[in-house]
CSV table of N, CA and C in Angstrom, one decimal:
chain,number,residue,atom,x,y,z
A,1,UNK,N,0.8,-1.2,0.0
A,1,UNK,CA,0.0,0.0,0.0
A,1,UNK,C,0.9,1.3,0.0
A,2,UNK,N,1.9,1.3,1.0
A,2,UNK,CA,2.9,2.6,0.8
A,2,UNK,C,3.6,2.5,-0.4
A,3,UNK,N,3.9,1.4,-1.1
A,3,UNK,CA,4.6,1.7,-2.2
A,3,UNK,C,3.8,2.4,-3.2
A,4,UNK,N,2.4,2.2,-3.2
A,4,UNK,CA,1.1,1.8,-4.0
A,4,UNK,C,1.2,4.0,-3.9
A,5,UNK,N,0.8,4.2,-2.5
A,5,UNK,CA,0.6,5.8,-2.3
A,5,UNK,C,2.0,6.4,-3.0
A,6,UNK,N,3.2,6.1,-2.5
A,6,UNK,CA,4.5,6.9,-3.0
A,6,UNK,C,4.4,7.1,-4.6
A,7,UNK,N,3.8,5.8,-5.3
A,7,UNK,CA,4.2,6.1,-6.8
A,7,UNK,C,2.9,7.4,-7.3
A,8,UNK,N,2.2,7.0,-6.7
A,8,UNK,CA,0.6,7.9,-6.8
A,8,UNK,C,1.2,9.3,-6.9
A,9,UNK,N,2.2,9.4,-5.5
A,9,UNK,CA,2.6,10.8,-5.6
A,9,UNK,C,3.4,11.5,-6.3
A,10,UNK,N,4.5,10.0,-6.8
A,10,UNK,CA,5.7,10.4,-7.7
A,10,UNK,C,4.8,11.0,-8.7
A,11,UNK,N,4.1,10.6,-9.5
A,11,UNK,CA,3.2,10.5,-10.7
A,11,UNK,C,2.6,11.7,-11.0
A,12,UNK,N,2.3,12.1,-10.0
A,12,UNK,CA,1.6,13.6,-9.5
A,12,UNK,C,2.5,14.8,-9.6
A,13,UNK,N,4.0,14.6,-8.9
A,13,UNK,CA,4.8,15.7,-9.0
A,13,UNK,C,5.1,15.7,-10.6
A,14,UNK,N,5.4,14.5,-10.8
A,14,UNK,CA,6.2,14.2,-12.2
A,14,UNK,C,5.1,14.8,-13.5
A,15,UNK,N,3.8,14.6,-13.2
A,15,UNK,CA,2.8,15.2,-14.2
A,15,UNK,C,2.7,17.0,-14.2
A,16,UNK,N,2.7,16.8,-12.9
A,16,UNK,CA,2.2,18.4,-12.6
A,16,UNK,C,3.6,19.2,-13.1
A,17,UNK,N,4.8,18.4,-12.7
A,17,UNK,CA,6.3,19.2,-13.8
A,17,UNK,C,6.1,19.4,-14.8
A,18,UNK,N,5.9,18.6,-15.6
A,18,UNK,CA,5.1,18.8,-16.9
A,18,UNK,C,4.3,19.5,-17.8
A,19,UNK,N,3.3,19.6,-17.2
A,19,UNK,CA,2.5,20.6,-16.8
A,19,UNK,C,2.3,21.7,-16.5
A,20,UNK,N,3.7,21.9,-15.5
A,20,UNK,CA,3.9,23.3,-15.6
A,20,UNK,C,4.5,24.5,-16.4
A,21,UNK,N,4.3,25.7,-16.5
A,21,UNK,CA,5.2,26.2,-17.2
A,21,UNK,C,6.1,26.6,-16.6
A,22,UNK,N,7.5,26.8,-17.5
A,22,UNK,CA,8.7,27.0,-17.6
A,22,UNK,C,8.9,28.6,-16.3
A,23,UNK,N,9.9,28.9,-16.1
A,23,UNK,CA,9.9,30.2,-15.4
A,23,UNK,C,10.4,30.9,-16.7
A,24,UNK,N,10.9,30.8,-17.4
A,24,UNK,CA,11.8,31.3,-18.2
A,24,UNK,C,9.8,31.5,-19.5
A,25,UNK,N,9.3,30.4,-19.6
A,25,UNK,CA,8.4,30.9,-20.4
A,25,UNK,C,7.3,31.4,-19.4
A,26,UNK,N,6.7,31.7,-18.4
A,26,UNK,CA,5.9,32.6,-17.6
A,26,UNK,C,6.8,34.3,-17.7
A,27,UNK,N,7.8,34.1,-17.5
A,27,UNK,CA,8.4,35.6,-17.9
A,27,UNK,C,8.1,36.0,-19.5
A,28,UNK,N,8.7,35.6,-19.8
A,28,UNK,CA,8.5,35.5,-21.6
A,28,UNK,C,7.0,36.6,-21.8
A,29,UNK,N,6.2,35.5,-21.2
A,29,UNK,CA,4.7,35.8,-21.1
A,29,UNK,C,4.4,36.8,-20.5
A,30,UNK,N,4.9,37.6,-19.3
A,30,UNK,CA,4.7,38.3,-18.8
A,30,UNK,C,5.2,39.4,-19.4
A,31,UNK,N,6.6,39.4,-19.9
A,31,UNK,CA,7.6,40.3,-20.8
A,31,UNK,C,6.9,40.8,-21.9
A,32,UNK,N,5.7,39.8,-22.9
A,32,UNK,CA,5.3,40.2,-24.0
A,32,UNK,C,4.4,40.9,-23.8
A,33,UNK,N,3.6,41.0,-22.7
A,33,UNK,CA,2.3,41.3,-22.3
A,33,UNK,C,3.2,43.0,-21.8
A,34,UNK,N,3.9,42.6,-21.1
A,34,UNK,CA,4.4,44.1,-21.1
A,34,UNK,C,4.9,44.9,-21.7
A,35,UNK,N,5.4,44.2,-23.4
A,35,UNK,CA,5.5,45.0,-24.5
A,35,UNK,C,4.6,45.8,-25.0
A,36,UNK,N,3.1,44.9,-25.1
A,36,UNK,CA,2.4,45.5,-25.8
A,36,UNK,C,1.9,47.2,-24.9
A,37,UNK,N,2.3,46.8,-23.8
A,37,UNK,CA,1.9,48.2,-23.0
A,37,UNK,C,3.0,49.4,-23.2
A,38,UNK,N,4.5,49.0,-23.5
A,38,UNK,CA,5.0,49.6,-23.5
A,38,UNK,C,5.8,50.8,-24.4
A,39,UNK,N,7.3,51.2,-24.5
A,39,UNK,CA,7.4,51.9,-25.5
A,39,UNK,C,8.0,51.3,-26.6
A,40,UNK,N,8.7,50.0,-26.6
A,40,UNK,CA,9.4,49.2,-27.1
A,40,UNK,C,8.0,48.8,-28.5
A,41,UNK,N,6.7,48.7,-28.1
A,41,UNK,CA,6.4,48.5,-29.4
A,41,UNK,C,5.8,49.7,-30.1
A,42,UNK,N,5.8,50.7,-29.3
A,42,UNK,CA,5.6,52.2,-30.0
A,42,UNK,C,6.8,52.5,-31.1
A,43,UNK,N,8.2,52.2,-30.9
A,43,UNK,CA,9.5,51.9,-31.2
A,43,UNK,C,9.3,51.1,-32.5
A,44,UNK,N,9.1,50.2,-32.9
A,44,UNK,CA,8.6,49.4,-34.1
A,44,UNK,C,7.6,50.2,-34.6
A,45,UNK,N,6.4,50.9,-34.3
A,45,UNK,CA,5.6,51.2,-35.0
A,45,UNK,C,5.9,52.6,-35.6
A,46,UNK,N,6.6,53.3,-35.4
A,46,UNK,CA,7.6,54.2,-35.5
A,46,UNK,C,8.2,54.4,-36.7
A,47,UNK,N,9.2,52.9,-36.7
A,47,UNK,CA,9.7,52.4,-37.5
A,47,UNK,C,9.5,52.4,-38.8
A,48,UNK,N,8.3,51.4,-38.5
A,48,UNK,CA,7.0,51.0,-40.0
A,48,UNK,C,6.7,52.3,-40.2
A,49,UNK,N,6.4,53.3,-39.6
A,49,UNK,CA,5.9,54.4,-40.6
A,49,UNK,C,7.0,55.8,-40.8
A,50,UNK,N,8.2,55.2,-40.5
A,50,UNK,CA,9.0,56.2,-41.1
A,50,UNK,C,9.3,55.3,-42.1
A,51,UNK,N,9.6,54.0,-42.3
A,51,UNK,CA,9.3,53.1,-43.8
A,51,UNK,C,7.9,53.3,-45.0
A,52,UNK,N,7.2,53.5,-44.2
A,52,UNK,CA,6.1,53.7,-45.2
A,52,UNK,C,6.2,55.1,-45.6
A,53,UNK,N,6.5,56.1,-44.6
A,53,UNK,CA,6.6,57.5,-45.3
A,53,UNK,C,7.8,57.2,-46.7
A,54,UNK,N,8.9,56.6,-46.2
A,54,UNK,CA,10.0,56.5,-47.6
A,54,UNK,C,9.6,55.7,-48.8
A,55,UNK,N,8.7,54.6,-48.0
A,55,UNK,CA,8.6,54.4,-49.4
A,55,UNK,C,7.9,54.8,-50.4
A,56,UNK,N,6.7,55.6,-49.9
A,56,UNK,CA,5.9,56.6,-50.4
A,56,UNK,C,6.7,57.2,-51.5
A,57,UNK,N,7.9,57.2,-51.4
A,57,UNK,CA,8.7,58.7,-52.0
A,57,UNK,C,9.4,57.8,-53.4
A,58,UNK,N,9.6,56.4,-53.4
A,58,UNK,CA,10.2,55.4,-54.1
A,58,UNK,C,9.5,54.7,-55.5
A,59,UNK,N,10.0,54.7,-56.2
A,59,UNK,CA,9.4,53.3,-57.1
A,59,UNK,C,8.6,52.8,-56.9
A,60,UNK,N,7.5,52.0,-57.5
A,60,UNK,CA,6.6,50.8,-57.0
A,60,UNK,C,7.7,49.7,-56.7
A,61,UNK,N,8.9,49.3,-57.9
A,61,UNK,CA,9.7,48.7,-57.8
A,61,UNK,C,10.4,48.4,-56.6
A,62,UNK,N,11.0,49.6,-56.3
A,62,UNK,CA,11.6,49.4,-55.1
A,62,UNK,C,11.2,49.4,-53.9
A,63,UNK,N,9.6,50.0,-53.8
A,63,UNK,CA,8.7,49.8,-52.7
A,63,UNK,C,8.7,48.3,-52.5
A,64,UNK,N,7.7,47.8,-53.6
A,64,UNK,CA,8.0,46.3,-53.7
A,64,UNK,C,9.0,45.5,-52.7
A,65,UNK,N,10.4,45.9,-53.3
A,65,UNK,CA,11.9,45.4,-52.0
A,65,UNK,C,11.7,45.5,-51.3
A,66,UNK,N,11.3,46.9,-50.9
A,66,UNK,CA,11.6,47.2,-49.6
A,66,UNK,C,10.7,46.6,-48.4
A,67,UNK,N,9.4,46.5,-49.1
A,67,UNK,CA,8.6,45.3,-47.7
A,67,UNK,C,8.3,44.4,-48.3
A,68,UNK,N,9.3,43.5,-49.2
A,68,UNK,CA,9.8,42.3,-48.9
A,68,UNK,C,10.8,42.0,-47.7
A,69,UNK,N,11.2,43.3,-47.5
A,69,UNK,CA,12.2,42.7,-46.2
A,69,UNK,C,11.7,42.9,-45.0
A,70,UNK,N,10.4,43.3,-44.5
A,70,UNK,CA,9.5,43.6,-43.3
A,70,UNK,C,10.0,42.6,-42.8
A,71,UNK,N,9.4,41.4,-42.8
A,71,UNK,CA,9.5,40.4,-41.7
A,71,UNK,C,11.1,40.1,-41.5
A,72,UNK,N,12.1,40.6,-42.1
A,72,UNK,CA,13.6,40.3,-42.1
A,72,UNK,C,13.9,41.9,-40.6
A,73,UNK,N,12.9,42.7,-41.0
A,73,UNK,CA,13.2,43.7,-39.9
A,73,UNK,C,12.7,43.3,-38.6
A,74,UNK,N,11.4,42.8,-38.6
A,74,UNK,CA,10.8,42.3,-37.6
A,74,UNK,C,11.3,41.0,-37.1
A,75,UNK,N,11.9,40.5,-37.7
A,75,UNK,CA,13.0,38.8,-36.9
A,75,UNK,C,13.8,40.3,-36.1
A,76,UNK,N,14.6,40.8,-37.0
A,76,UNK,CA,15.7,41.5,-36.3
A,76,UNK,C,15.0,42.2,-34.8
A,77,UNK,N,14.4,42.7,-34.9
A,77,UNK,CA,13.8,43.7,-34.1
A,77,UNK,C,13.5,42.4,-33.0
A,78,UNK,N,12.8,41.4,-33.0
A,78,UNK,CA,12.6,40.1,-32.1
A,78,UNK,C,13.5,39.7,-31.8
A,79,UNK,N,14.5,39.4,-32.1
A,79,UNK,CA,16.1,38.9,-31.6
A,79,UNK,C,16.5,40.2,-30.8
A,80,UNK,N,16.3,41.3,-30.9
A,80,UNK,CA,16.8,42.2,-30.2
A,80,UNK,C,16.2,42.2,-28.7
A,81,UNK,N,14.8,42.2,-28.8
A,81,UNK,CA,13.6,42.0,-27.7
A,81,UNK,C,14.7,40.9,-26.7
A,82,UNK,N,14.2,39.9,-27.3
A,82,UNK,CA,14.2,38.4,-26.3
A,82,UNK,C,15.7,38.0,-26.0
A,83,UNK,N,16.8,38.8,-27.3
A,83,UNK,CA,18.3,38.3,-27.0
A,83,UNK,C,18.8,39.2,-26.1
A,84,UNK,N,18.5,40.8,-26.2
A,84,UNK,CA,19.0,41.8,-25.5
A,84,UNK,C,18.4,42.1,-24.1
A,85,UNK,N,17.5,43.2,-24.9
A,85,UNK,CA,16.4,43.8,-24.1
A,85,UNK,C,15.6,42.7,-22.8
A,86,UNK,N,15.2,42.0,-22.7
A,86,UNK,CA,14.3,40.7,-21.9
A,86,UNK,C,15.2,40.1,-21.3
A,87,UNK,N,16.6,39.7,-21.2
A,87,UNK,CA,17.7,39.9,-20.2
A,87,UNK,C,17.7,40.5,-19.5
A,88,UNK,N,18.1,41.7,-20.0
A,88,UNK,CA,18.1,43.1,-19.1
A,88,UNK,C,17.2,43.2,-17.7
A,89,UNK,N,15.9,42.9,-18.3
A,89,UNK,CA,14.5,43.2,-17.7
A,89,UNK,C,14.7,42.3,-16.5
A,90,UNK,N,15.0,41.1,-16.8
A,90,UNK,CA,14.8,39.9,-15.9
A,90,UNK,C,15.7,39.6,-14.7
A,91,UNK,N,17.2,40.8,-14.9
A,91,UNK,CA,18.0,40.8,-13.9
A,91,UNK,C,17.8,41.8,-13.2
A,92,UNK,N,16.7,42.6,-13.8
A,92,UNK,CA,16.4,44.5,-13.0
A,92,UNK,C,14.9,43.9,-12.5
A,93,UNK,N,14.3,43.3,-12.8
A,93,UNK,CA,12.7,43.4,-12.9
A,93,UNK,C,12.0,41.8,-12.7
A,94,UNK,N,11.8,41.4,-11.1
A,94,UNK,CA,11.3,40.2,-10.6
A,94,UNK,C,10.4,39.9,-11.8
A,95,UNK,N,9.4,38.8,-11.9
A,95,UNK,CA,8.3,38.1,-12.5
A,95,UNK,C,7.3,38.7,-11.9
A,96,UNK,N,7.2,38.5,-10.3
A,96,UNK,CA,5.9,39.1,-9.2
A,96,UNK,C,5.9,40.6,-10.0
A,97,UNK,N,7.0,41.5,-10.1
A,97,UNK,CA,6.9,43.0,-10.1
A,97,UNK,C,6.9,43.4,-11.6
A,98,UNK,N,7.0,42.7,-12.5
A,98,UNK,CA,6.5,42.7,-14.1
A,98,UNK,C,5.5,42.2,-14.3
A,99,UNK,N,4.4,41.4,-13.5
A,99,UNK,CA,3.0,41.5,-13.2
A,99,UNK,C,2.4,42.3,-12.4
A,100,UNK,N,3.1,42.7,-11.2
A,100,UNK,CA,2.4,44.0,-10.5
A,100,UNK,C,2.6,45.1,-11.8
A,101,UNK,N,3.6,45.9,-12.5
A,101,UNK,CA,3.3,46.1,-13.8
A,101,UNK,C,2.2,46.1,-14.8
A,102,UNK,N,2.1,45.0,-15.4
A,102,UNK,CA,1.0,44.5,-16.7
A,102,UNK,C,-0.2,44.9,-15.6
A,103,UNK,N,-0.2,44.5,-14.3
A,103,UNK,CA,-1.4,44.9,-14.1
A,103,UNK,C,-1.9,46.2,-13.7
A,104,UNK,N,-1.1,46.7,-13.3
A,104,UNK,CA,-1.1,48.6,-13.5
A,104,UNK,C,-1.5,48.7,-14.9
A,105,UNK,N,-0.9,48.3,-16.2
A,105,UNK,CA,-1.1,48.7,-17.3
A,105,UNK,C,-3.2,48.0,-17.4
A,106,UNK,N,-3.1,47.0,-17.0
A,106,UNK,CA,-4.6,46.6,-17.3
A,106,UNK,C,-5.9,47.7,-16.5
A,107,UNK,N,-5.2,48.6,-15.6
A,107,UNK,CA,-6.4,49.4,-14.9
A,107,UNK,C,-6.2,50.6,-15.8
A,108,UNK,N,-7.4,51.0,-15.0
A,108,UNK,CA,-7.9,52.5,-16.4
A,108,UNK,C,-6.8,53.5,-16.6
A,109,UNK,N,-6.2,53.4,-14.9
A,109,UNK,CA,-5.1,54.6,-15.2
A,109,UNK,C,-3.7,54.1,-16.3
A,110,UNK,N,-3.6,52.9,-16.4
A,110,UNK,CA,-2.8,52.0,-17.1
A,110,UNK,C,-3.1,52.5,-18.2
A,111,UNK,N,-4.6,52.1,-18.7
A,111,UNK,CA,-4.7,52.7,-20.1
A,111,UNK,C,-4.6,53.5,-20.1
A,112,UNK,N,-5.0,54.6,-19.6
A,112,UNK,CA,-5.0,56.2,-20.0
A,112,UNK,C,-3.2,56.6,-20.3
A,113,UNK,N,-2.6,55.8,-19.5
A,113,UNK,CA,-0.9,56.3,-19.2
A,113,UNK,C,-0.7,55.6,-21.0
A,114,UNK,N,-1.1,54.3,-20.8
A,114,UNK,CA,-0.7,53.8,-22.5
A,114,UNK,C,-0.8,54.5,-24.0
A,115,UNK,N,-2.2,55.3,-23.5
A,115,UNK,CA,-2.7,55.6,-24.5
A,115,UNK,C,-2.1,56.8,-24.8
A,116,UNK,N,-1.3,57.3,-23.8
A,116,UNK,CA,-0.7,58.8,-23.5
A,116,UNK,C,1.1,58.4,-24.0
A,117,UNK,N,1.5,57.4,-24.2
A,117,UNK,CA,2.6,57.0,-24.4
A,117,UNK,C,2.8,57.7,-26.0
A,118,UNK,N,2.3,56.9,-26.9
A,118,UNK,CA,2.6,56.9,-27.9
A,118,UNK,C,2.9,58.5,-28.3
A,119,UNK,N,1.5,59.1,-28.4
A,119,UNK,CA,1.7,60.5,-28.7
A,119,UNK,C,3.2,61.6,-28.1
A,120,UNK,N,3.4,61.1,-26.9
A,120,UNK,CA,4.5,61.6,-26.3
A,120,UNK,C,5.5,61.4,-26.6
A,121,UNK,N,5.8,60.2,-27.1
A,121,UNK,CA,7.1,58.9,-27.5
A,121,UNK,C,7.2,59.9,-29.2
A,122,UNK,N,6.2,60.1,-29.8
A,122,UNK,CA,6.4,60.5,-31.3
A,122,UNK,C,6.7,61.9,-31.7
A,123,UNK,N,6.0,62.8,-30.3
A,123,UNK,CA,6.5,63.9,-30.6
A,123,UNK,C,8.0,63.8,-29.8
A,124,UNK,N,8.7,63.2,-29.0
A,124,UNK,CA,9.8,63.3,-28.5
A,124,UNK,C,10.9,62.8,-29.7
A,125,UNK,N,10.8,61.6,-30.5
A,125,UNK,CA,11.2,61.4,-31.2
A,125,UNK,C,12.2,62.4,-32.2
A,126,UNK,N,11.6,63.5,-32.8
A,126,UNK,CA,12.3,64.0,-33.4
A,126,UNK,C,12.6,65.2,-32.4
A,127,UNK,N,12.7,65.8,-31.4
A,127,UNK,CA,13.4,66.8,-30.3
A,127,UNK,C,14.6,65.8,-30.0
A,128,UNK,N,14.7,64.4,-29.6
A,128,UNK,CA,15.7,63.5,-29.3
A,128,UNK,C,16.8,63.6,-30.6
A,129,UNK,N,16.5,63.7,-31.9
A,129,UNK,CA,17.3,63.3,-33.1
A,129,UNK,C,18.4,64.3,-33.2
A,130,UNK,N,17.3,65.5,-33.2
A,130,UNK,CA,18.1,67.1,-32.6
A,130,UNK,C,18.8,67.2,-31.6
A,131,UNK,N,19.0,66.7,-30.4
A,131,UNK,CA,19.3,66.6,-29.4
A,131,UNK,C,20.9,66.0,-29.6
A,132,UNK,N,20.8,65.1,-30.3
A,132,UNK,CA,21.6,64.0,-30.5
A,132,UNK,C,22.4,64.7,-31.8
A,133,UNK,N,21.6,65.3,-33.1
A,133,UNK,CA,22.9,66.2,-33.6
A,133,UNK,C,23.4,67.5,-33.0
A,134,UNK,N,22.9,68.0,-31.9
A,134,UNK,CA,23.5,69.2,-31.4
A,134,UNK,C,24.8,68.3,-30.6
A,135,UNK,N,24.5,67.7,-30.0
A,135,UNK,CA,25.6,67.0,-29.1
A,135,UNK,C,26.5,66.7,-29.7
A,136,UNK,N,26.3,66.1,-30.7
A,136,UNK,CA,27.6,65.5,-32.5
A,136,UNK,C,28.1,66.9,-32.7
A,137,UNK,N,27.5,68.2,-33.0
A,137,UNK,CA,28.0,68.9,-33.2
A,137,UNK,C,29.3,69.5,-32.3
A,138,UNK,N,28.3,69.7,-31.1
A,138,UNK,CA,29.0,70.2,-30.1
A,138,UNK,C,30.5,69.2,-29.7
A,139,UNK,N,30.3,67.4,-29.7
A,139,UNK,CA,32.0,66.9,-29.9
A,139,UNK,C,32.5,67.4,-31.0
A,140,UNK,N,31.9,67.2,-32.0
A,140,UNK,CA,33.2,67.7,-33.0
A,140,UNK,C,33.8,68.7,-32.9
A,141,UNK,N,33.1,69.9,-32.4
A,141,UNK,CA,33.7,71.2,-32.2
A,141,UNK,C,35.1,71.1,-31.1
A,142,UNK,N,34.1,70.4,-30.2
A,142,UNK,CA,35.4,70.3,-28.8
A,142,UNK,C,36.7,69.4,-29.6
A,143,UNK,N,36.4,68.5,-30.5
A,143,UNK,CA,37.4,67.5,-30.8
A,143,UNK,C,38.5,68.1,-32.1
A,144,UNK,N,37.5,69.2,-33.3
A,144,UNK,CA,38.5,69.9,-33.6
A,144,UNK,C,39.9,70.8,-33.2
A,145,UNK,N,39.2,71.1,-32.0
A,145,UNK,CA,40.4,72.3,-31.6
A,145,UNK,C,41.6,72.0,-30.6
């Protein structure tokens, strides 16, 4: 009978391991869910439409090319997420506290903060590019003299 209960149990742990998910894939899960809230996918969509604005300006031809390579940008931009970026997160940022997170983003004030992201993110965008050639400027100057 005790052997009878122990395997009952083994069977149990050994199913339920199985069964369970990964820690590495519960973060994943948690990580993507906090993409979609965050600025990392404002950042891609960004992207796409400073691509569509160029290609606007292009050939049909070369338009053509050019989003034939979408999903070659989008692998890249995913390798960057999960090889770079989602590291980072996971040594700065518990699982418990990237769901206390997602779930701030799921209350109203979450939305309202999300929905306030983007517009902020896009007008910052180009004050940052400026930003970034005054500074280029301003080394070279210091580095000519």
């Amino acid at each position: 009978m005790k052997k009878y209960i122990v395997m009952c149990i083994a069977l149990a742990v050994i199913s339920a391991g199985a069964n369970a998910e990964s820690g590495d894939a519960k973060y994943r899960r948690e990580f993507d869910e906090f993409l979609e809230y965050s600025v990392a996918a404002h950042v891609l969509s960004y992207l796409e439409e400073q691509m569509d604005s160029y290609i606007e300006e292009q050939s049909e031809e070369v338009a053509a090319r050019i989003k034939e390579i979408y999903p070659v940008i989008h692998r890249y931009y995913a390798d960057f997420i999960y090889e770079s970026m989602m590291p980072m997160y996971r040594e700065r940022i518990s699982y418990k506290d990237l769901r206390r997170i997602n779930k701030f983003y799921r209350s109203a004030a979450g939305q309202r903060f999300k929905e306030a992201q983007k517009p902020i993110l896009m007008e910052l965008i180009p004050e940052g590019e400026q930003l970034v050639m005054a500074i280029g400027e301003l080394l070279s100057g210091c580095l000519a003299q």
